[in-house]
XYZ file of C-alpha atoms in Angstrom:
703
model
C 0.000 0.000 0.000
C 1.283 3.450 -0.803
C 2.503 5.367 2.249
C 0.373 8.062 3.801
C 1.940 11.486 3.289
C 1.940 12.821 6.838
C 2.711 16.429 6.122
C -0.843 16.807 4.800
C -2.225 15.818 8.200
C -5.488 17.756 8.322
C -6.308 17.185 4.658
C -5.527 13.520 4.234
C -5.654 11.692 7.546
C -8.819 12.682 9.352
C -10.869 10.284 7.267
C -8.364 7.467 7.852
C -8.527 7.503 11.647
C -10.488 4.748 13.296
C -11.317 4.568 16.971
C -9.030 2.296 18.963
C -9.348 1.074 22.496
C -6.497 1.234 24.988
C -5.699 -2.413 24.469
C -2.056 -2.213 25.425
C -2.660 -0.401 28.689
C -5.365 -2.932 29.571
C -3.586 -6.152 28.715
C 0.048 -5.337 29.268
C 0.114 -3.563 32.648
C 2.097 -6.298 34.369
C 3.267 -4.637 37.576
C 2.858 -1.576 39.730
C 4.858 1.544 39.018
C 7.970 2.793 40.807
C 5.951 5.599 42.405
C 3.327 3.158 43.716
C 5.944 0.809 45.143
C 7.819 3.682 46.781
C 4.619 4.963 48.384
C 3.759 1.489 49.697
C 7.270 1.210 51.137
C 6.869 4.472 53.061
C 3.416 3.548 54.381
C 4.713 0.118 55.515
C 2.101 -1.718 53.436
C 4.885 -3.394 51.486
C 8.570 -4.087 52.034
C 11.336 -4.200 49.496
C 12.046 -7.784 50.538
C 8.487 -8.825 49.661
C 8.589 -7.036 46.320
C 12.035 -8.374 45.402
C 11.061 -11.908 46.380
C 8.099 -11.583 43.995
C 10.412 -10.272 41.257
C 12.718 -13.233 41.835
C 9.785 -15.620 41.502
C 8.701 -13.910 38.267
C 12.246 -14.103 36.916
C 12.555 -17.823 37.672
C 9.081 -18.533 36.299
C 9.865 -16.621 33.128
C 13.065 -18.573 32.588
C 12.024 -22.056 33.723
C 8.336 -22.146 32.758
C 7.782 -19.536 30.032
C 11.252 -20.246 28.567
C 11.831 -16.566 27.778
C 15.631 -16.854 27.975
C 15.697 -13.221 29.083
C 18.335 -13.559 31.808
C 21.995 -14.408 31.539
C 22.186 -14.554 35.320
C 19.610 -14.374 38.113
C 21.182 -13.518 41.438
C 20.696 -15.989 44.328
C 17.682 -15.107 46.428
C 19.805 -14.524 49.544
C 21.855 -11.854 47.730
C 18.688 -10.171 46.470
C 17.045 -10.165 49.906
C 20.231 -8.849 51.526
C 20.123 -5.809 49.249
C 16.393 -5.405 49.889
C 16.833 -5.591 53.659
C 19.330 -2.736 53.548
C 16.788 -0.694 51.601
C 14.042 -1.534 54.090
C 16.248 -0.365 56.956
C 16.902 2.961 55.238
C 13.227 3.470 54.403
C 12.092 2.633 57.947
C 14.602 5.124 59.320
C 13.316 7.793 56.940
C 16.546 8.098 54.953
C 15.944 6.401 51.590
C 18.575 7.217 48.990
C 16.046 7.957 46.235
C 12.697 6.870 44.857
C 14.575 3.897 43.373
C 15.652 2.664 46.806
C 14.429 -0.919 47.192
C 13.118 -1.157 43.606
C 14.005 -4.379 41.654
C 16.184 -3.584 38.629
C 18.274 -5.415 36.036
C 21.362 -4.578 33.995
C 22.362 -5.625 30.480
C 25.121 -8.228 30.100
C 27.598 -5.769 28.569
C 27.680 -3.565 31.682
C 29.861 -4.275 34.719
C 28.018 -4.269 38.049
C 30.820 -4.935 40.495
C 30.692 -7.986 42.716
C 27.434 -9.211 41.144
C 28.830 -9.409 37.591
C 32.480 -8.487 37.795
C 33.402 -8.901 34.145
C 30.566 -8.279 31.658
C 30.601 -10.928 28.936
C 28.343 -9.124 26.423
C 26.889 -12.620 25.765
C 30.006 -13.620 23.830
C 31.964 -16.835 24.211
C 35.213 -14.959 23.701
C 34.677 -13.140 27.014
C 33.510 -16.139 29.025
C 35.773 -19.045 28.158
C 39.460 -19.785 28.606
C 41.803 -22.703 28.055
C 41.389 -23.631 31.708
C 37.698 -24.447 31.382
C 36.127 -27.860 30.969
C 37.151 -29.991 28.038
C 33.662 -29.898 26.550
C 33.878 -26.149 26.291
C 30.790 -25.600 28.418
C 32.327 -24.052 31.518
C 31.933 -20.429 32.378
C 34.752 -18.468 33.917
C 33.988 -18.020 37.606
C 37.043 -16.021 38.537
C 36.606 -12.735 36.683
C 39.050 -9.930 36.328
C 38.958 -7.500 39.245
C 40.543 -4.104 39.016
C 41.224 -1.498 41.621
C 38.921 1.507 41.639
C 40.839 4.324 43.251
C 38.195 6.925 42.350
C 35.662 5.494 44.789
C 36.829 5.097 48.366
C 33.678 3.144 49.261
C 34.497 0.360 46.809
C 36.188 -1.990 49.233
C 35.692 -4.990 46.976
C 37.958 -3.555 44.266
C 35.830 -5.037 41.507
C 35.089 -3.789 38.022
C 32.031 -1.592 38.317
C 30.571 0.716 35.682
C 29.681 4.294 36.488
C 26.015 3.714 35.670
C 25.823 0.634 37.936
C 27.505 2.510 40.764
C 24.994 5.320 40.347
C 22.014 2.940 40.191
C 22.931 0.495 42.950
C 25.140 2.444 45.337
C 23.894 6.017 45.068
C 20.191 5.347 44.370
C 19.816 2.107 46.374
C 18.111 -0.017 43.701
C 18.108 -3.800 44.170
C 19.752 -5.845 41.428
C 17.737 -8.920 40.421
C 19.883 -10.194 37.567
C 21.747 -9.662 34.309
C 19.713 -9.558 31.100
C 20.357 -11.339 27.829
C 21.370 -9.566 24.634
C 22.612 -10.014 21.102
C 26.351 -10.676 21.199
C 28.222 -7.370 21.640
C 24.934 -5.611 20.853
C 25.022 -6.766 17.226
C 21.497 -7.683 16.236
C 17.931 -6.452 16.244
C 15.998 -9.672 16.913
C 17.453 -11.139 20.112
C 18.660 -14.278 18.321
C 22.418 -13.659 18.248
C 23.291 -14.761 21.771
C 26.872 -16.048 21.577
C 26.918 -18.125 24.772
C 27.018 -21.905 24.604
C 25.025 -23.982 27.054
C 26.164 -27.304 28.477
C 24.588 -29.360 25.719
C 25.077 -26.944 22.821
C 28.397 -27.125 21.057
C 27.452 -25.828 17.649
C 27.933 -22.147 17.007
C 24.648 -21.856 15.104
C 22.393 -23.372 17.770
C 21.833 -20.795 20.465
C 18.500 -20.233 22.149
C 16.887 -16.875 21.282
C 15.072 -14.586 23.696
C 11.301 -14.688 23.259
C 8.754 -11.901 23.508
C 6.594 -12.421 26.634
C 3.545 -10.458 25.432
C 1.627 -13.387 23.884
C 1.899 -15.255 27.191
C 1.160 -12.170 29.293
C -2.011 -11.628 27.300
C -3.111 -15.172 28.034
C -2.125 -14.896 31.706
C -4.290 -11.798 32.061
C -7.239 -13.678 30.581
C -6.737 -16.336 33.258
C -6.677 -13.752 36.051
C -10.432 -13.354 36.379
C -10.126 -11.164 39.468
C -8.568 -8.435 37.300
C -11.551 -8.011 35.061
C -13.653 -5.766 37.317
C -11.005 -3.458 38.769
C -11.728 0.164 37.941
C -9.531 2.325 40.189
C -6.045 2.585 41.663
C -7.081 1.317 45.083
C -8.464 -1.931 43.679
C -5.347 -2.459 41.573
C -3.156 -1.700 44.583
C -4.918 -4.281 46.697
C -4.658 -6.767 43.842
C -0.912 -6.253 43.503
C -0.388 -6.485 47.257
C -2.202 -9.813 47.395
C -0.293 -11.154 44.409
C 3.083 -10.069 45.785
C 2.459 -11.380 49.276
C 1.131 -14.722 47.966
C 3.737 -15.100 45.235
C 5.257 -18.545 44.707
C 8.051 -19.656 42.340
C 5.683 -21.987 40.473
C 2.807 -19.528 40.171
C 3.868 -15.902 40.764
C 0.970 -14.591 38.646
C -1.642 -16.036 40.992
C -3.507 -18.200 38.455
C -6.162 -20.059 40.460
C -7.090 -22.686 37.859
C -4.398 -25.383 37.919
C -5.600 -26.887 34.628
C -5.332 -23.510 32.919
C -1.826 -23.011 34.279
C -0.835 -26.490 33.112
C -2.306 -25.744 29.684
C -0.293 -22.538 29.465
C 2.962 -24.331 30.285
C 2.106 -27.126 27.860
C 1.624 -24.648 25.042
C 4.914 -22.957 25.851
C 6.740 -26.262 25.668
C 4.954 -27.179 22.470
C 5.847 -23.959 20.693
C 9.460 -23.816 21.884
C 10.360 -27.502 21.787
C 7.439 -29.212 20.050
C 6.888 -31.173 23.256
C 3.375 -32.077 24.482
C 4.501 -34.450 27.215
C 3.964 -32.024 30.107
C 0.193 -32.040 29.926
C -1.258 -34.566 27.514
C -4.856 -33.712 28.366
C -4.323 -30.205 27.034
C -3.313 -31.351 23.545
C -6.779 -30.494 22.227
C -7.372 -27.285 24.166
C -9.253 -24.357 22.685
C -6.134 -22.336 21.884
C -4.784 -22.508 18.368
C -1.084 -22.904 19.052
C 0.020 -21.864 15.607
C -2.228 -18.834 15.116
C -3.240 -17.196 18.390
C 0.020 -17.736 20.290
C 3.289 -17.457 18.438
C 6.960 -17.216 19.243
C 7.785 -13.587 18.630
C 11.033 -11.669 18.729
C 11.351 -9.029 21.475
C 13.753 -7.048 19.304
C 17.389 -6.399 20.045
C 20.000 -5.958 21.118
C 18.529 -5.196 24.566
C 16.175 -8.130 24.115
C 16.409 -9.425 27.670
C 15.967 -5.970 29.189
C 12.724 -5.457 27.275
C 11.447 -8.972 28.005
C 11.973 -8.808 31.786
C 10.381 -5.354 31.990
C 7.369 -6.472 29.948
C 7.032 -9.599 32.084
C 7.262 -7.555 35.286
C 10.295 -9.012 37.080
C 12.181 -5.724 36.671
C 10.860 -2.193 37.160
C 13.883 -0.638 35.459
C 16.286 -2.316 33.041
C 19.528 -0.561 32.181
C 20.636 -1.204 28.597
C 22.615 0.313 25.767
C 21.421 1.839 22.526
C 23.760 2.092 19.541
C 21.335 2.327 16.630
C 18.006 1.500 18.287
C 18.872 -1.344 20.668
C 16.632 0.032 23.424
C 13.863 1.674 21.427
C 13.097 -1.193 19.016
C 12.686 -3.818 21.793
C 10.530 -1.343 23.691
C 8.243 -0.909 20.703
C 7.902 -4.654 20.230
C 7.226 -5.402 23.917
C 4.937 -2.431 24.658
C 7.357 -0.923 27.149
C 8.996 2.514 27.351
C 12.552 2.781 26.039
C 14.588 5.900 26.805
C 17.853 6.941 25.139
C 19.312 10.230 26.411
C 21.675 12.456 24.450
C 24.893 10.742 23.443
C 27.421 11.082 26.253
C 24.896 11.959 28.966
C 25.844 8.924 31.037
C 29.345 7.580 31.362
C 30.232 4.506 29.309
C 32.944 3.475 31.763
C 32.434 -0.217 32.438
C 30.390 -0.787 29.256
C 31.771 -3.195 26.651
C 32.304 -1.163 23.492
C 30.624 -1.841 20.169
C 30.721 1.494 18.304
C 32.172 4.092 20.646
C 30.826 7.186 18.860
C 27.270 5.789 18.999
C 26.989 3.645 22.149
C 24.608 5.298 24.621
C 23.498 4.070 28.044
C 19.722 4.176 28.509
C 16.939 2.193 30.134
C 13.588 0.460 29.682
C 10.655 0.894 32.056
C 7.000 -0.091 32.166
C 5.621 3.451 31.882
C 6.650 7.031 31.177
C 6.034 7.872 34.836
C 8.666 5.306 35.780
C 10.968 6.681 33.093
C 10.659 10.218 34.500
C 11.506 9.014 38.002
C 14.462 6.970 36.766
C 15.796 9.932 34.785
C 15.527 12.292 37.760
C 17.228 9.822 40.094
C 20.022 8.747 37.781
C 20.923 12.159 36.398
C 21.600 13.814 39.771
C 24.592 13.327 42.023
C 22.766 14.396 45.174
C 19.145 13.409 44.774
C 16.788 14.249 47.625
C 13.561 13.298 45.827
C 12.058 10.872 48.307
C 8.420 11.913 48.457
C 5.755 11.150 45.914
C 4.639 14.799 45.659
C 8.200 15.762 44.667
C 8.065 13.806 41.419
C 6.562 16.662 39.426
C 8.819 19.254 41.082
C 12.239 17.828 40.164
C 12.557 19.032 36.580
C 15.276 21.515 37.502
C 17.208 19.706 40.188
C 20.837 19.652 41.149
C 23.490 19.291 38.500
C 25.040 15.891 37.914
C 28.573 15.870 39.296
C 30.849 15.236 36.346
C 33.796 14.546 38.665
C 32.461 11.070 39.407
C 32.454 10.213 35.689
C 35.333 8.133 34.332
C 34.351 8.501 30.672
C 36.213 11.230 28.824
C 33.510 11.358 26.130
C 30.681 12.122 28.574
C 28.952 15.466 28.233
C 26.587 17.244 30.590
C 23.836 18.567 28.317
C 20.981 18.733 30.791
C 22.347 21.613 32.873
C 20.651 24.121 30.557
C 17.255 25.407 31.636
C 15.501 26.629 28.541
C 12.477 28.693 27.597
C 10.541 25.602 26.575
C 10.805 24.139 30.079
C 9.612 27.487 31.455
C 6.546 27.198 29.231
C 5.805 23.710 30.569
C 6.039 24.980 34.137
C 3.708 27.909 33.384
C 1.136 25.660 31.709
C 1.218 23.320 34.685
C 0.130 26.128 37.016
C -2.655 27.514 34.801
C -5.721 26.212 33.012
C -3.807 25.885 29.765
C -3.237 22.445 28.309
C 0.188 21.050 29.256
C 1.670 21.309 25.757
C 0.026 24.583 24.738
C 3.339 26.211 23.828
C 4.962 23.106 22.354
C 5.400 22.610 18.611
C 5.442 18.971 17.477
C 7.012 18.252 14.108
C 5.812 15.459 11.831
C 8.532 14.943 9.174
C 7.483 13.590 5.807
C 11.012 12.231 5.324
C 10.183 9.360 7.715
C 7.086 8.360 5.725
C 8.867 5.579 3.884
C 7.292 3.392 1.238
C 7.577 0.296 3.443
C 5.514 1.838 6.261
C 2.417 -0.343 6.901
C -0.908 1.461 6.817
C -1.772 0.463 10.399
C 1.434 2.051 11.703
C 0.817 5.152 9.554
C -2.659 5.485 11.067
C -1.280 5.026 14.594
C 1.283 7.717 13.783
C -1.371 10.227 12.756
C -3.572 9.316 15.721
C -0.658 9.947 18.071
C -0.046 13.339 16.488
C -3.683 14.358 16.889
C -3.600 12.984 20.434
C -0.850 15.468 21.311
C -2.827 18.227 19.602
C -6.271 17.505 21.050
C -5.356 16.328 24.549
C -2.065 18.087 25.089
C -2.741 21.307 23.223
C 0.403 20.989 21.104
C 0.749 22.674 17.735
C 1.381 20.239 14.879
C 3.913 21.323 12.305
C 4.448 19.399 9.084
C 8.131 19.258 8.129
C 8.431 19.096 4.345
C 11.028 17.441 2.180
C 12.830 20.750 1.687
C 13.622 20.951 5.419
C 14.578 17.305 5.975
C 15.436 15.185 2.958
C 14.092 11.659 2.698
C 17.302 10.767 0.850
C 19.272 11.513 4.010
C 16.978 9.267 6.035
C 17.424 6.458 3.511
C 21.208 6.940 3.410
C 21.364 6.941 7.207
C 20.929 3.178 7.391
C 23.884 2.454 5.096
C 25.947 5.175 6.749
C 25.291 3.742 10.190
C 26.373 0.217 9.333
C 29.549 1.435 7.637
C 30.510 3.512 10.674
C 29.353 1.013 13.297
C 31.070 -1.955 11.662
C 34.272 0.045 11.225
C 34.304 0.965 14.906
C 33.419 -2.601 15.873
C 36.344 -3.905 13.844
C 38.644 -1.558 15.736
C 37.158 -2.140 19.204
C 36.957 -5.918 18.936
C 40.505 -6.285 17.618
C 41.664 -6.324 21.239
C 40.044 -9.731 21.777
C 42.861 -11.814 20.331
C 43.594 -14.219 23.170
C 46.902 -12.532 23.926
C 45.793 -9.931 26.451
C 42.001 -9.898 26.253
C 39.476 -12.628 25.568
C 39.671 -16.397 25.830
C 42.991 -18.191 25.433
C 42.914 -21.035 22.919
C 45.981 -23.271 23.161
C 47.321 -25.033 20.082
C 49.722 -27.972 20.065
C 53.072 -27.972 18.294
C 51.449 -29.042 15.022
C 49.041 -26.121 15.005
C 46.030 -28.361 15.685
C 43.290 -26.953 17.897
C 42.865 -28.351 21.375
C 39.897 -30.309 22.710
C 37.653 -27.248 22.909
C 38.124 -26.558 19.214
C 37.796 -30.215 18.292
C 34.277 -30.121 19.744
C 33.219 -27.612 17.080
C 35.372 -28.800 14.182
C 32.270 -29.644 12.135
C 31.093 -26.020 12.335
C 34.362 -24.127 11.959
C 36.863 -24.720 9.176
C 40.333 -24.481 10.691
C 42.196 -25.611 7.571
C 43.446 -22.053 6.796
C 45.478 -22.258 10.019
C 47.948 -24.511 8.245
C 49.343 -21.548 6.277
C 49.923 -19.349 9.364
C 52.610 -19.065 11.976
C 51.810 -20.185 15.512
C 50.763 -16.721 16.786
C 48.494 -16.133 13.805
C 47.016 -19.594 14.294
C 46.227 -18.910 17.922
C 44.644 -15.516 17.251
C 42.616 -16.800 14.302
C 41.414 -19.882 16.176
C 40.475 -17.768 19.196
C 38.389 -15.345 17.159
C 36.817 -18.031 14.967
C 35.674 -19.953 18.030
C 34.942 -16.993 20.309
C 32.958 -14.742 17.966
C 29.497 -15.657 16.718
C 28.427 -15.528 13.100
C 26.908 -12.040 13.229
C 29.911 -10.565 15.036
C 32.277 -12.073 12.479
C 30.137 -10.679 9.677
C 30.282 -7.134 11.051
C 33.950 -7.257 11.998
C 34.859 -8.396 8.474
C 32.629 -5.707 6.971
C 34.274 -3.090 9.170
C 37.742 -4.289 8.298
C 36.826 -4.037 4.632
C 35.587 -0.426 4.785
C 38.722 0.588 6.689
C 41.017 -0.880 4.057
C 43.062 1.530 1.948
C 40.989 1.044 -1.208
C 37.609 1.573 0.533
C 38.327 4.081 3.279
C 37.679 7.155 1.123
C 34.776 5.717 -0.879
C 32.947 4.099 2.035
C 34.018 5.295 5.488
C 34.541 8.966 4.646
C 31.341 9.068 2.590
C 29.396 7.616 5.536
C 30.922 10.226 7.855
C 29.799 12.992 5.473
C 26.225 11.634 5.470
C 26.265 11.556 9.261
C 27.453 15.161 9.472
C 24.818 16.400 7.010
C 22.037 14.490 8.757
C 23.069 15.793 12.189
C 23.164 19.341 10.860
C 19.737 18.992 9.245
C 18.155 17.594 12.418
C 19.739 20.199 14.688
C 18.472 22.975 12.412
C 14.859 21.895 12.860
C 14.661 22.503 16.618
C 14.216 25.753 18.472
C 17.487 26.411 20.287
C 17.458 25.702 24.007
C 19.648 28.785 24.450
C 17.455 31.127 22.390
C 16.141 33.981 24.528
C 13.798 35.233 21.810
C 10.193 34.831 22.903
C 8.965 34.957 19.321
C 7.798 31.861 17.456
C 9.840 30.574 14.558
C 7.347 29.006 12.161
C 10.040 26.847 10.607
C 11.216 25.168 13.797
C 9.760 22.751 16.349
C 10.392 21.604 19.902
C 10.060 17.840 19.420
C 9.407 15.458 16.546
C 7.136 12.439 16.397
C 7.846 9.371 14.225
C 7.170 5.621 14.487
C 9.810 3.572 16.284
C 9.746 0.691 13.799
C 8.465 -0.079 10.317
C 7.278 -3.545 11.255
C 5.661 -5.653 13.931
C 7.571 -8.268 15.964
C 9.070 -10.973 13.757
C 7.871 -14.523 14.189
C 10.610 -16.902 15.332
C 10.910 -20.525 14.342
C 10.765 -23.160 17.057
C 13.458 -25.458 15.669
C 16.078 -24.183 18.106
C 17.987 -21.908 15.765
C 15.913 -18.833 16.533
C 15.834 -17.652 12.936
C 12.968 -15.376 11.990
C 10.630 -16.380 9.236
C 11.525 -14.906 5.866
C 14.309 -12.639 7.129
C 17.992 -13.081 6.316
C 20.711 -11.351 8.398
C 21.086 -8.509 5.912
C 17.347 -7.816 5.805
C 17.353 -7.656 9.618
C 19.557 -4.558 9.375
C 16.518 -2.584 8.202
C 14.686 -3.017 11.525
C 16.458 0.048 12.906
C 15.806 2.358 9.954
C 13.560 4.684 12.013
C 15.871 4.899 15.040
C 19.267 5.136 13.350
C 18.965 8.767 12.094
C 18.401 9.905 15.680
C 21.374 7.874 16.914
C 23.628 9.373 14.261
C 22.618 12.818 15.510
C 23.207 11.880 19.162
C 19.730 13.162 20.077
C 17.578 12.143 23.079
C 14.672 9.879 22.165
C 11.969 7.810 23.806
C 9.706 5.052 22.463
C 6.178 4.914 23.883
C 3.607 2.135 23.217
C 0.899 3.054 20.742
C -2.470 1.318 20.466
C -3.742 0.139 17.103
C -7.033 -1.225 15.846
C -5.701 -4.787 16.015
C -5.349 -6.325 19.452
C -2.043 -8.123 18.887
C -0.215 -5.278 17.158
C 2.744 -4.095 19.185
C 4.256 -0.855 17.980
C 5.811 2.254 19.448
C 5.877 5.979 18.734
C 9.168 7.792 19.041
C 9.584 11.317 20.380
C 12.947 13.039 20.008
C 14.374 16.523 20.343
C 17.627 18.495 20.469
C 20.529 17.517 22.712
C 19.866 18.171 26.363
C 16.059 18.189 25.994
C 15.411 14.984 27.932
C 12.910 16.617 30.306
C 10.892 17.944 27.387
C 10.928 14.571 25.615
C 9.707 12.850 28.779
C 6.972 15.435 29.355
C 5.573 15.068 25.841
C 5.764 11.270 25.953
C 3.891 11.250 29.260
C 0.982 13.128 27.675
C 1.003 10.757 24.706
C 0.948 7.634 26.863
C -1.697 8.863 29.284
C -4.189 9.600 26.518
C -3.638 6.673 24.170
């Protein structure tokens, strides 16, 4: 179908809009919010230990029963409860560290979190195996590298800890539940490129993917009959309290009908493994296993972070976004994915993929939770401990850059601009909250491949901001932002990202970093390599010297297929005969795109109170061009009808924003079809995170 031209909003789209119910907010609200939990902590109706025990049960149920494969590691329950008890003591004494104190959180596998995950493995074999492991190659390194941290006198354990983890766990008091799964080194958009081998999986092409929990959550909600007649916050609060306090590892969702629960688990096994043996009597149940419930991708690379947040075991999942790795999974799991301006948070302790693009962000269940997380994590001395302070922390203390160990970090959010003043003024008057905000709808993002249902949801979201928020819609024509630049952005991104990946990953050679593959005197691989000799061709080693053999064998065994593909592509574009034609050309496209995007926004430093008709405050575009891909259940995790190159296009709507280093957030958007899972993306100029969050909150509340 031909794309809808969105810069003719009033003329062309009014007749296309159909009424949609708030399906996503009804079916996919899987847990209470951070604000609700914090309030229950302070009123002693709930303890952090109770909530974290429930999160642990959800995490184990998701891994063992729903087979989500969302966690790389779930912390032992005694470690989780020890953290929670410390939070409870602080809260009872009236000295919580922040609104995140006692809240269950997770961290992506490429981020160091100190003693809980000393050396991040980025879900790659090359960072988790050495020559000293078991002969079958299945062992995981238990003794990880520990380095001294002289910049933090409180770090008595002297373990490798990222700046963002230190801020989240030490300064804000959040409780770590586990480490989330991801595509190896962040290279992937489907959650199928996990590079870790399990005990019974030796082949490099047979890793278990991460699955989208929404089809199962939808069914679980249908089985929770006591949810159907709840109409207010008090009833939901009582429901959540009962569920948390009665939570069990085998049934944390509180499903009363044992046959229904058994049928659910039987269907999961059937779809993932083709196994009906768990519950034979359910083989002819009313659910159509192939049509109504499918194995769907959660997106990537922060696949595990999105899955655990959607399932409810984590209130806040820290991840990384290089070209859309947070926002795409958020769109496909109906969660909220937030990427701040590039450099806002330190990347110290984060395994590098593409250093000029890697950005630390997070995934939450709602925009309210995202606003709280942003306020807590961005400040060095946060005193926001009361619920009524949430709306009054827009202009809080400056983040202390002295605690940052990343030389590329930048503090953009110190600037208080005229737009934020307008939001504050609207909040205190009868004016609609976005009365002075101009929302741009760029025609350049209306690509030919955009499905009509997503185009309609896009226009509905725009009119939502206009009708409910009072925003002014501004169509951005081709002359202001070229569609050719948007199309070239995808190719430019992969040239630049692969080039940087080739450079960053060259350190993993088995000499100083990475696993250490030992070869015998004849240059033949040891027992670990022999176990995968049918998958990896080591014959080229015969023409190399012993050092080259060892490095080549290490990288061939340690890197997965997708990582090898991108490293080779990056090495190619950095070669002398392609550097000028490929790499430099991609850098030029990036510079032009960044300049074009920056020129569309009203400057945050502009003191002119007049309105510039050509510029906007934020822009609204879809997060993805497609719905979640269906995954095969044959164990290889491949998506139906999508080759690895075609998968690159999943990030086409997020990559232009990443190339510009702009802050962006993906918010769930309802469509006319119940099972559609899409997101709308709001982005603005660097340092405008508060504005982006404010606009997204209005969009989510009125969907």
